Amino acid sequence: MDFFTACVWAAGIAIGIAAFGCGIGQGMGLNGAVQGIARNPESSGKVTVTLLIGLAMIESLCIYALVVALILIYAHPQAAEIIKTVVAH
Amino acid sequence: MDFFTACVWAAGIAIGIAAFGCGIGQGMGLNGAVQGIARNPESSGKVTVTLLIGLAMIESLCIYALVVALILIYAHPQAAEIIKTVVAH
Amino acid sequence: MDFFTACVWAAGIAIGIAAFGCGIGQGMGLNGAVQGIARNPESSGKVTVTLLIGLAMIESLCIYALVVALILIYAHPQAAEIIKTVVAH
Amino acid sequence: MDFFTACVWAAGIAIGIAAFGCGIGQGMGLNGAVQGIARNPESSGKVTVTLLIGLAMIESLCIYALVVALILIYAHPQAAEIIKTVVAH
Amino acid sequence: MDFFTACVWAAGIAIGIAAFGCGIGQGMGLNGAVQGIARNPESSGKVTVTLLIGLAMIESLCIYALVVALILIYAHPQAAEIIKTVVAH
Amino acid sequence: MDFFTACVWAAGIAIGIAAFGCGIGQGMGLNGAVQGIARNPESSGKVTVTLLIGLAMIESLCIYALVVALILIYAHPQAAEIIKTVVAH
Amino acid sequence: MDFFTACVWAAGIAIGIAAFGCGIGQGMGLNGAVQGIARNPESSGKVTVTLLIGLAMIESLCIYALVVALILIYAHPQAAEIIKTVVAH
Amino acid sequence: MDFFTACVWAAGIAIGIAAFGCGIGQGMGLNGAVQGIARNPESSGKVTVTLLIGLAMIESLCIYALVVALILIYAHPQAAEIIKTVVAH
Amino acid sequence: MDFFTACVWAAGIAIGIAAFGCGIGQGMGLNGAVQGIARNPESSGKVTVTLLIGLAMIESLCIYALVVALILIYAHPQAAEIIKTVVAH
Amino acid sequence: MDFFTACVWAAGIAIGIAAFGCGIGQGMGLNGAVQGIARNPESSGKVTVTLLIGLAMIESLCIYALVVALILIYAHPQAAEIIKTVVAH
Amino acid sequence: MDFFTACVWAAGIAIGIAAFGCGIGQGMGLNGAVQGIARNPESSGKVTVTLLIGLAMIESLCIYALVVALILIYAHPQAAEIIKTVVAH
Amino acid sequence: MDFFTACVWAAGIAIGIAAFGCGIGQGMGLNGAVQGIARNPESSGKVTVTLLIGLAMIESLCIYALVVALILIYAHPQAAEIIKTVVAH
Amino acid sequence: MDFFTACVWAAGIAIGIAAFGCGIGQGMGLNGAVQGIARNPESSGKVTVTLLIGLAMIESLCIYALVVALILIYAHPQAAEIIKTVVAH
Amino acid sequence: MDFFTACVWAAGIAIGIAAFGCGIGQGMGLNGAVQGIARNPESSGKVTVTLLIGLAMIESLCIYALVVALILIYAHPQAAEIIKTVVAH
């Protein structure tokens, strides 16, 4: 049973820490973008395009963690064998 | 029983840490936006649009964690089998 | 019994950490807004509108954690079955 | 008994951490406001209004944690059943 | 006995952490205020009023934690029943 | 005996952490004040008054923690009953 | 069984911490890029190319961690032998 | 015996943490004062008076912790009864 | 079995922490580079060359950790002997 | 024996943490003083006097911790009774 | 067996922490170099030479840790004797 | 034996943490001094005198910790009695 | 056996933490040097000499830790006696 | 045996933490020195002398920790008696 318990913990912590760091990272990017646009509104289009590329890159980091979390919950390869063993006991 | 206990802990910590980081991230973006608008009120429309895009991206990170938390509480795939095992004991 | 204990801990820590981070985030936004208004009082209306949007977004992060905390205390789906098992012992 | 112990711990830590973060957040907002008013005393009215809105938002975060803490101490839904079980033992 | 032990710990930590954070928060506000007054002594009245409002708001956060700490020490609702159980053993 | 042990620990940590945070907070206020007076010695009276109000507010936070610490050492309401139980064993 | 438990924990923590750090790193790069483009929109092409090289380098760090995490979940070399041993017990 | 052990630990940690924080706080105040005097030596008298008031306030925080530490070592109210119990065993 | 468990943990943590630090380091380098190019687009070639050298150096640090992690998973020198011992038990 | 063990630990940690914090605090004061003197060598006398007062105040904080550490090692009031009990066992 | 377990842990943590710190250190050096070259492209040769010396020095720190990690995995002097003892049991 | 173990730990940690903090503190002072001398080489004599006074004060903090560490290793007052007891067992 | 385990852990952590801190320290020195050379390329020779002295001093700190780590692995004075005792058991 | 284990741990951690802090401290001093020389190459001699004094002072802090570490490994006063006791068992 410890195994599923660990999956659950690891999934929660992986997505939690990743969202923490990426949230701060996106906030730093966003801070720069809105200050930049406010200073020079004509650059708005170019800044927004670059901002979106960057935010998407950071988002991808968090999605890696989300994918790992979902694999741990739904699709761990040994899960089937282990649950049989547990039930068998 | 440890399993449900772990689900509960992991859900609480995932959403807590994610909200922590995303809250600070959104605060950094918001800080830049309001200072920018105050300096140059004419840029207000463009800044607000960019701000909303960025805040939505950061919000999405926290929602990933919320989704993982809710899966852990309501929809964990092995939960049904495990609760049977626990009851059977 | 460990289960309810864990619910209680997780609820307390989730709301505590989330409030911590969102409080700092809102403080950063607020800092920028009041400094901006003081420098340029004419921008007050636009800044306040943007500030409110941002604060509401950050508030929503904390409310996610509050919702998870309340679910853990009042509406956990396995709580009924588990309390029966505990009483039965 | 562990259950009430956990309620007590969780309540104390929830309100402690939340007050920590919100205190710093309000301090950041207040810092900006008083510096702004000192530079431009004519903006005092508008700044104070915005400051109060922001402080109230941050206060609300801490009050969420306070509410959770008080629920844990006074109004946890399973408390009645659990205390019966404890006494019965 | 663990229960009273936990009350004592939680009360001490709640007030300690809250005082930590609020102390830093008030320090940030105070820093801004005294620098502002020194630069522009004529704004002294308005700054002091705003400062007092802000310090009172931060103080209230710490008082929430103080209230929770005192409830845990003096007025926990199950304390009477629990002490009977402990004595009865 | 664990109970008195916990009182002692909690008292020590409460006053320690509170003094830590309030010391930094007062240091921030003091830093602003002395820099301000050095720049503009004529504002010395007003700055000192505001500084004293602020330091007193921060001091009060630490005194809350001191009060809780002393209550834990000298005046915990269940201490009398508990020591009887301990002696009786 | 501890072995699979450890794989799961290590995978979750590796991807979580890596995403945390790389998210902040990419945020710092993005912050510089959008501020730079806003100041000097003509440099937009060169800045974006450099930004993409840098983000790809940082992304690669996180992908190393992702690869290690996936190896731990799907392709650990001793996993087959160990699961036989576990089943055999 | 745990009781005296805890007194000793709590006394050491209380004074250690308090001295840590107050040392940094006084350092911040002192930094501001010496920089201010160097810029404007005529303000030296007023700055020194304010500095001394502030340092004394911070010192008092550390002295609270010292007092609690000494009470824990020399004058804990239950110490006499507890040592009798310990000896009696 | 503890041995393979430890390999897995150590590999995950080594790559996680290394990616964390190197990600922030590369982000600092990238931040400087894109701001520099934006200010002075003519320097773009030289800056990019220096940036690539630096990023490669930082990347190498993370690759050291990756190599250690892979050695721990695939090529630890005592692994063969130990697994025989484990199987033999 | 735990008692002397705890005295030793507490003494070491008290002086260690206190020296840590006071060292940083004195460093901050010293930084300000030497920069100030370099800018305005004529203010050297007054700055040095103020610096010495401040350093002495910070030193006193560390000496409080040193005194507590020495009391814990050499002059703890219950040490005599406890060592008799230990020997008697 | 604990011995090899500890070797593995220590190797992983040594290289992980060292890469963390050196990655940030190299990032700080790189940040300065690219900003400097962008401001003054003529200095590019001299800056790059100095940068390379510095990066090599920092790299060497990480290589010390790598060497210790590899010694712990491949060449620990007591490893041969210990594995014999383990096998002998 | 725990007693000597604790002495050793406490001595190591006391000197380690103290050297950590004092090292940073002296670094801050040194940073200010060398920058100041570079800006105004004529002030070199006065700055160096003040720097030496400050460094000596910070050094003294570390020496307090060194003294405590050496007392714990060489001159703990109960060491003789305790070692007799240990030998006697 | 715990003894060799501890040697291994301590060696890994000593070199890891030392490389961490010295890496950041060298990075700070390097950052200043390359920015300085870029601003004033004529100073390049003098700056590089000073930089090398400083980097060598910092390197020496890390080498102390490396020496201690190697002593712990290869040349601990009691290692021979202890291994005999272990083998003898 | 715990005793030698503790010596080893304490030595490793003492030198590790001390090198960490002193490395950062020397880096701060070095940063100031090279920036200062770059700005004003004529001050190079005086700055280098002051820098060397300061670095030597910081180095001494680390050497204190090194001395304590070596005493713990080679010259602990009770080591001889304790090893006899251990062998005797």
CSV table of C-alpha atoms in Angstrom, one decimal, chain I residues 8-9 11 17 20 23 27 29-30 32 37 44-45 49 54 62 64 67-68 72 75 79 89:
chain,number,residue,atom,x,y,z
I,8,VAL,CA,17.3,5.9,-7.0
I,9,TRP,CA,16.8,8.7,-4.4
I,11,ALA,CA,20.0,10.1,-8.6
I,17,ILE,CA,19.1,20.1,-7.3
I,20,PHE,CA,17.6,23.9,-10.1
I,23,GLY,CA,18.7,26.8,-14.4
I,27,GLY,CA,18.8,32.5,-16.4
I,29,GLY,CA,23.4,34.9,-17.8
I,30,LEU,CA,20.6,35.1,-20.3
I,32,GLY,CA,22.2,40.0,-19.0
I,37,ILE,CA,21.7,43.1,-27.0
I,44,SER,CA,24.9,41.0,-30.8
I,45,GLY,CA,27.5,38.6,-32.3
I,49,VAL,CA,29.5,33.9,-28.5
I,54,GLY,CA,29.1,30.6,-20.5
I,62,CYS,CA,24.6,19.9,-14.7
I,64,TYR,CA,28.3,16.1,-14.2
I,67,VAL,CA,26.5,11.5,-15.3
I,68,VAL,CA,26.6,10.7,-11.6
I,72,LEU,CA,24.1,5.4,-9.9
I,75,ALA,CA,26.7,1.3,-13.7
I,79,ALA,CA,25.6,-3.4,-8.0
I,89,HIS,CA,18.8,-14.3,0.7
